[in-house]
Tab-separated table of C-alpha atoms in Angstrom:
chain	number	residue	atom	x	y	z
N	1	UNK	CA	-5.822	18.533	-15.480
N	2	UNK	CA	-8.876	16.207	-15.381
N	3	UNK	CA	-11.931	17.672	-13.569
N	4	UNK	CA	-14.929	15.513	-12.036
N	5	UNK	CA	-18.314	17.451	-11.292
N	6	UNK	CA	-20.558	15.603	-9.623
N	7	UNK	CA	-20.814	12.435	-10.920
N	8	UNK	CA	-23.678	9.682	-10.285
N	9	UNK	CA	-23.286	6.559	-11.944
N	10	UNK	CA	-26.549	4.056	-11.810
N	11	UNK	CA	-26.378	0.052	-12.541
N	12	UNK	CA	-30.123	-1.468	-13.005
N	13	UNK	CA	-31.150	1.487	-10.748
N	14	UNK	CA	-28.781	1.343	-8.069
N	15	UNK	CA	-26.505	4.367	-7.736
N	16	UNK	CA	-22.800	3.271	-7.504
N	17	UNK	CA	-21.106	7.021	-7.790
N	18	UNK	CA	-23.267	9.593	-5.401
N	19	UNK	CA	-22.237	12.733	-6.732
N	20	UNK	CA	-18.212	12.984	-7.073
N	21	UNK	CA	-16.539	15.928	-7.387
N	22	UNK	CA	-12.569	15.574	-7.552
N	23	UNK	CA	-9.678	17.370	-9.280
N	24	UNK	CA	-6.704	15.493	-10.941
N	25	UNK	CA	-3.844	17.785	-11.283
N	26	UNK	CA	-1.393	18.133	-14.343
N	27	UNK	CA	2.342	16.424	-13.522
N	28	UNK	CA	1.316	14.830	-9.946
N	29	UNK	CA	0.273	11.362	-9.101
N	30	UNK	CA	-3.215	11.368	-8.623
N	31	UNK	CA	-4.161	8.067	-6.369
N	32	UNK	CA	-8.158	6.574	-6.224
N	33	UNK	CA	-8.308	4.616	-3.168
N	34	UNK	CA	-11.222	2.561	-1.567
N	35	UNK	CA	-12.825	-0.625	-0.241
N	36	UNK	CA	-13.689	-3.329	-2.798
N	37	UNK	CA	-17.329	-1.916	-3.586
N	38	UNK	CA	-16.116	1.314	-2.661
N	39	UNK	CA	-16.930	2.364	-6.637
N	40	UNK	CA	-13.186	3.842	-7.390
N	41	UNK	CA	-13.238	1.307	-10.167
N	42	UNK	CA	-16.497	2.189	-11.724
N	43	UNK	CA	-15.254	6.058	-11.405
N	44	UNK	CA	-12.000	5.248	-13.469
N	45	UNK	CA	-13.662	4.100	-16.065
N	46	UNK	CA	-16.156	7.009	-15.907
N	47	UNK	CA	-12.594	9.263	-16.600
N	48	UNK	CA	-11.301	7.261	-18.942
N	49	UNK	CA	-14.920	7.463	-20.748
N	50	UNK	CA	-15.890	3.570	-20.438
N	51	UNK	CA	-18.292	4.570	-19.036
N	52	UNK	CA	-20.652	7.468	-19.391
N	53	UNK	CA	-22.006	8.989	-16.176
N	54	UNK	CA	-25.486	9.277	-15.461
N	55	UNK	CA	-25.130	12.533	-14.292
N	56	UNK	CA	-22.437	15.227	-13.829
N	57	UNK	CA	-19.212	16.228	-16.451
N	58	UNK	CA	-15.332	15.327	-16.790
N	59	UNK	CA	-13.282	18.151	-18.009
N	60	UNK	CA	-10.086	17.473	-19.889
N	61	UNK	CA	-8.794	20.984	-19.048
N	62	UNK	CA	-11.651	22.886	-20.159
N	63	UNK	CA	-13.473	20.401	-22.536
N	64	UNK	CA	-16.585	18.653	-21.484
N	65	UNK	CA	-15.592	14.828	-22.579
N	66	UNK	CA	-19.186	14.265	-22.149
N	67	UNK	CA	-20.369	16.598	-25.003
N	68	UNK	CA	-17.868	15.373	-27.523
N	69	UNK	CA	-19.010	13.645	-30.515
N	70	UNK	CA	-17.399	10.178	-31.481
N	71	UNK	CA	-14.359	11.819	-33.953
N	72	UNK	CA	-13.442	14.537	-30.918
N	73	UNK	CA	-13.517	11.220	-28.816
N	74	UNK	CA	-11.872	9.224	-30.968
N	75	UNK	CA	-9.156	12.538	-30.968
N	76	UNK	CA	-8.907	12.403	-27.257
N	77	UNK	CA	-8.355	8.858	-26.695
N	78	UNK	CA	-5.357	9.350	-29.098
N	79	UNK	CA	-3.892	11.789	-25.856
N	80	UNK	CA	-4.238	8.694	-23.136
N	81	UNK	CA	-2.266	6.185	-21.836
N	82	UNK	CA	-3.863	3.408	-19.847
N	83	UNK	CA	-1.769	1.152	-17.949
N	84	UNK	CA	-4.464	-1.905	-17.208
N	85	UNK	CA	-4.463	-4.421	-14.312
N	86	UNK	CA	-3.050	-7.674	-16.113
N	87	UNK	CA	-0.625	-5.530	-18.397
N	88	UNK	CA	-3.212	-6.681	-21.395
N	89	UNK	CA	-0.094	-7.250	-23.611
N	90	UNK	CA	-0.567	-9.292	-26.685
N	91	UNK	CA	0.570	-12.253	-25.969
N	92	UNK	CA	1.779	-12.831	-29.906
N	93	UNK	CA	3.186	-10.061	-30.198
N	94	UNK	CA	7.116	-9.274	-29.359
N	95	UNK	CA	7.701	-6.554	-26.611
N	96	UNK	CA	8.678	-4.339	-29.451
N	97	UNK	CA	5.082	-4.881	-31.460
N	98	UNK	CA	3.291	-4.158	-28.089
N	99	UNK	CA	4.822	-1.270	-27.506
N	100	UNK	CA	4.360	-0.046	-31.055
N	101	UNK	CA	0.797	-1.268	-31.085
N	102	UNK	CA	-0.210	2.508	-29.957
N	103	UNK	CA	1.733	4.589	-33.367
N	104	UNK	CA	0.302	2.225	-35.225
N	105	UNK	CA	-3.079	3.396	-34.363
N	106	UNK	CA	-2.614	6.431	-33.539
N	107	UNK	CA	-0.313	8.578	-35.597
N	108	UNK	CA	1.126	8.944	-39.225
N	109	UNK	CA	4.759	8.375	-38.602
N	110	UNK	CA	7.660	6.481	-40.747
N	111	UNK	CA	8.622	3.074	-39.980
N	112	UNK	CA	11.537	4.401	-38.721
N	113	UNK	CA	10.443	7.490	-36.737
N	114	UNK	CA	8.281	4.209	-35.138
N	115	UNK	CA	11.025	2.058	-34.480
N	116	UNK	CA	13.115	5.052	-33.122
N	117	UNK	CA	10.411	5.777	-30.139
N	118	UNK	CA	9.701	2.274	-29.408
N	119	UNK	CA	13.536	2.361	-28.725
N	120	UNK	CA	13.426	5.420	-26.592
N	121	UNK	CA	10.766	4.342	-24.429
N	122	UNK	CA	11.890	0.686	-23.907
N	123	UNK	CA	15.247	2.846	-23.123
N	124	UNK	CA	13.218	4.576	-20.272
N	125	UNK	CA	11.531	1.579	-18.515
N	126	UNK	CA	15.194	0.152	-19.230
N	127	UNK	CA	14.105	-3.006	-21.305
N	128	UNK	CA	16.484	-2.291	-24.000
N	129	UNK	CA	17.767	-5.920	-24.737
N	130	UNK	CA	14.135	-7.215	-24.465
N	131	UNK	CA	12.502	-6.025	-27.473
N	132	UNK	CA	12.623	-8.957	-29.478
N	133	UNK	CA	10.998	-11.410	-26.947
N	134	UNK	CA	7.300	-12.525	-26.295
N	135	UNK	CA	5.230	-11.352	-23.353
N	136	UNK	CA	5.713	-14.886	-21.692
N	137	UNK	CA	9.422	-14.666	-21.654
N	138	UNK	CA	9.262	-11.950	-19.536
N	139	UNK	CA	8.953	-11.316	-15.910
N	140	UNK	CA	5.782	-10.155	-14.627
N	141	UNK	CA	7.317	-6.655	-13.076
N	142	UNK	CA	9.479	-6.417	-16.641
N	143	UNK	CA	5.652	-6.869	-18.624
N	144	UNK	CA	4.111	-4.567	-16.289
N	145	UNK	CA	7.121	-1.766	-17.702
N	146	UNK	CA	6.362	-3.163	-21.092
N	147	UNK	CA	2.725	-1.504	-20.178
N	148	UNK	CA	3.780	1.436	-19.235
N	149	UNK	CA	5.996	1.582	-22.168
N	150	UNK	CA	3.418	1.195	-24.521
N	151	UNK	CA	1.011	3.896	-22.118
N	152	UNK	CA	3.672	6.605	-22.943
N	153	UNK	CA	5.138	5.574	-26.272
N	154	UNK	CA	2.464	8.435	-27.643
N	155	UNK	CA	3.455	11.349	-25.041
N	156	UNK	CA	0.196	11.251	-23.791
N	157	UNK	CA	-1.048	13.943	-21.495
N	158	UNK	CA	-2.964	11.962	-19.393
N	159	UNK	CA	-1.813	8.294	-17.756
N	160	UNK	CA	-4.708	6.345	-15.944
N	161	UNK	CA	-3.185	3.342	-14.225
N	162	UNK	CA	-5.481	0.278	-13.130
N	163	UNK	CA	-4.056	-1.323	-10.047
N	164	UNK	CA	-0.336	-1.394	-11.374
N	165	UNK	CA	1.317	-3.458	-8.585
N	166	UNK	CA	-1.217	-6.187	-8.722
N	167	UNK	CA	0.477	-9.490	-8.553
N	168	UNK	CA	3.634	-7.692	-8.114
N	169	UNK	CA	6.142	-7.964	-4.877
N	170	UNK	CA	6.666	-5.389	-2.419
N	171	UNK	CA	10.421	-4.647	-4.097
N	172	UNK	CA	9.027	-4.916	-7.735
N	173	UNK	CA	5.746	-2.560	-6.832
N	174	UNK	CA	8.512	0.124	-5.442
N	175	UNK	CA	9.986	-0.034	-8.502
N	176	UNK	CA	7.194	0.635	-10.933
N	177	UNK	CA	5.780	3.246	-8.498
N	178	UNK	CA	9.226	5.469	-8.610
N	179	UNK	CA	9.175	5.152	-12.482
N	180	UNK	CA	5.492	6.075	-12.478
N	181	UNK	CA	6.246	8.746	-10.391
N	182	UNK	CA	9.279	9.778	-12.483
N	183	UNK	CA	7.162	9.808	-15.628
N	184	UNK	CA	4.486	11.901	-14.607
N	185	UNK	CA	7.225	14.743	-13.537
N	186	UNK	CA	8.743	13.823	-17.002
N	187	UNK	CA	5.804	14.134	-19.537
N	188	UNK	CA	3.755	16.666	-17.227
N	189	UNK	CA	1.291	14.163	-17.102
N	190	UNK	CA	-2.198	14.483	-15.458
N	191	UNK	CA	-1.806	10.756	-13.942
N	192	UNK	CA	-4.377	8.777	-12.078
N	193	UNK	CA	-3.993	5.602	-10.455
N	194	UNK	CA	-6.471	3.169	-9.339
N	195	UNK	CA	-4.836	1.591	-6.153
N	196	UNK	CA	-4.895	-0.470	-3.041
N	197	UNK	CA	-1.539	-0.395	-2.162
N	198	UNK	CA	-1.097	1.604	0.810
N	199	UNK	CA	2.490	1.404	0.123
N	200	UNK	CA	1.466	3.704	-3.094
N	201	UNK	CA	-0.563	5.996	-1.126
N	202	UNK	CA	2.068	6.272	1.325
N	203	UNK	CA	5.413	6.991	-1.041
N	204	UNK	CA	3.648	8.865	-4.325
N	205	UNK	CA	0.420	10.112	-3.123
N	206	UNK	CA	0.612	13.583	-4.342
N	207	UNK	CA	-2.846	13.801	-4.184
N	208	UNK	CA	-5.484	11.159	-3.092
N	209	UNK	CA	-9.075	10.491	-3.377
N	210	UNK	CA	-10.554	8.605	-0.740
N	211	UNK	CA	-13.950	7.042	-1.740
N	212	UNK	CA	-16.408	5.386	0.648
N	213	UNK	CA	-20.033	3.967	-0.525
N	214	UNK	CA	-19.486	5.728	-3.458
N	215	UNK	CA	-18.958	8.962	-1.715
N	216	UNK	CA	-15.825	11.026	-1.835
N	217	UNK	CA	-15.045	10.853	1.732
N	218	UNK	CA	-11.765	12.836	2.066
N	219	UNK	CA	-9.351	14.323	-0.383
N	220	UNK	CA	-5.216	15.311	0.268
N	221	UNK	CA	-1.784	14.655	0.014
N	222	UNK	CA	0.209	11.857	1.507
N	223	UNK	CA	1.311	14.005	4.429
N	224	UNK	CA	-1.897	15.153	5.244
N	225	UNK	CA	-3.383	11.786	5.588
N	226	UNK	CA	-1.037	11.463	8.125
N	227	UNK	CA	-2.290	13.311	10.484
N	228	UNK	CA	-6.419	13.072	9.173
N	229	UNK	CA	-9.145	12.482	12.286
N	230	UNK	CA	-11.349	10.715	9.460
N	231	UNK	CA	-11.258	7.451	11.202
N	232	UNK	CA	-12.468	5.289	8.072
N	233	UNK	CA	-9.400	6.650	6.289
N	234	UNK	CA	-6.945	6.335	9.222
N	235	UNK	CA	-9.050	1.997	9.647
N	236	UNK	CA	-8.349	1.558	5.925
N	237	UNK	CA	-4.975	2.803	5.136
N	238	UNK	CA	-3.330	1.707	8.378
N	239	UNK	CA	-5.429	-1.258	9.367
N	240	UNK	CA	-2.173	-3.179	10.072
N	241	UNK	CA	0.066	-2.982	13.056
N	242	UNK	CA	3.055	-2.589	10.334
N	243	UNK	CA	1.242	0.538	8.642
N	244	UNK	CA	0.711	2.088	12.043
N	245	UNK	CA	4.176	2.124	13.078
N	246	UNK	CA	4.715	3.570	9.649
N	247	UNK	CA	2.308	6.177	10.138
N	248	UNK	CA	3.741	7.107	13.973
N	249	UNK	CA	7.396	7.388	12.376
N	250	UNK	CA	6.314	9.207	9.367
N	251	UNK	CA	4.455	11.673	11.652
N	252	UNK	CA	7.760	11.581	13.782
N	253	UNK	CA	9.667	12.958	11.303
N	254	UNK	CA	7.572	15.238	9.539
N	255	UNK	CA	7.081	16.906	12.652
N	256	UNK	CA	11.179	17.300	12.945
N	257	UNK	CA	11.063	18.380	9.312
N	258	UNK	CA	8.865	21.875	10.309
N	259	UNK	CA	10.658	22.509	13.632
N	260	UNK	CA	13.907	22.841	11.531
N	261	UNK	CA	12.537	24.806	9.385
């Protein structure tokens, strides 16, 4: 569980975060949405400690990231996975090396205890028989699951995920959602996802952050923002004809769901 309390975050004066308070629960998929400018960008990188607030405290469970010295940082970091924007793979590296990148850094093991887990997790994302090629040889939905192989190759208990379906299509972006998804019930994760994909919000929002002007503007689950009367929310989610009929037949049948019940 990751815990925001009240953060402010100030550029050259001018507040960006106005006092967010949010909590990211253990084993769900966390979503961040917002307008460009909306400052769910600048607040990821405040949980992932890029950043340091100007005011306010993250809690990894109960430890204040904010009062940790650079070695209990340094020891933190070690427990994160970040799956960034562009997949930031090393472009002269082999899948493999990418992937490993993270033990090598990180942890004491064999060569072969190494080589075993790279193997496991390229085994998850099923990229098996792609180890031994280069970034560039690769599709960009396989380089994206190269990412998230590397993110997990360290059983990290928290994921933070930067926009994962950018530059993806809308069959691909399913696909890396479900095994998101499926990897945060896996590992237990405390996951958070920086998104604009309403498709996202819509199929793994377990819970969702909603940020407006730098304001958290409405928290909940992906059912519940069916039925919200916050009308930015309802204007930015289902802005297109396409996502309203989505939202009518979702509502449709959720409402079928409870009278069975």
């Amino acid at each position: 569980m990751i815990i925001a309390d009240n953060i402010t975050k100030k550029f050259d004066g001018i507040e960006v975060l106005k006092g967010i308070s949010a909590t990211f629960e253990k084993g769900k998929t966390n979503l961040i949405i917002g307008q460009s400018g909306s400052g769910k960008t600048v607040f990821l990188k405040c949980l992932l400690g890029l950043f340091d607030p100007t005011s306010g405290d993250i809690y990894y469970e109960k430890i204040n990231a904010s009062k940790l010295s650079n070695i209990e940082r340094q020891n933190l970091r070690s427990e994160i996975g970040t799956v960034f924007q562009g997949s930031a793979l090393f472009d002269s590296m082999t899948v493999e090396q990418n992937v490993k990148f993270p033990l090598e850094m990180f942890t004491n093991l064999t060569t072969s205890e190494k080589r075993n887990r790279v193997a496991e997790v390229l085994e998850r994302v099923n990229l098996r028989d792609a180890g031994k090629k280069y970034p560039s040889e690769i599709s960009g939905g396989m380089q994206k699951r190269v990412a998230i192989a590397r993110a997990i190759v360290n059983n990290p208990k928290y994921l933070f995920c930067d926009e994962p379906n950018s530059g993806l299509d809308p069959q691909t972006s399913q696909l890396i959602d479900k095994l998101i998804h499926e990897i945060t019930l896996e590992y237990n994760t405390t996951t958070i996802i920086n998104t604009h994909d309403m498709n996202s919000v819509l199929e793994i929002g377990e819970n969702i952050v909603y940020l407006k002007n730098g304001i958290k503007e409405w928290e909940g689950d992906k059912n519940s923002i069916l039925t919200t009367t916050n009308q930015n929310l309802i204007k930015f989610v289902f802005s297109s004809k396409i996502f309203t009929m989505a939202r009518e037949a979702m509502i449709y049948n959720l409402k079928k769901e409870q009278n069975i019940k």
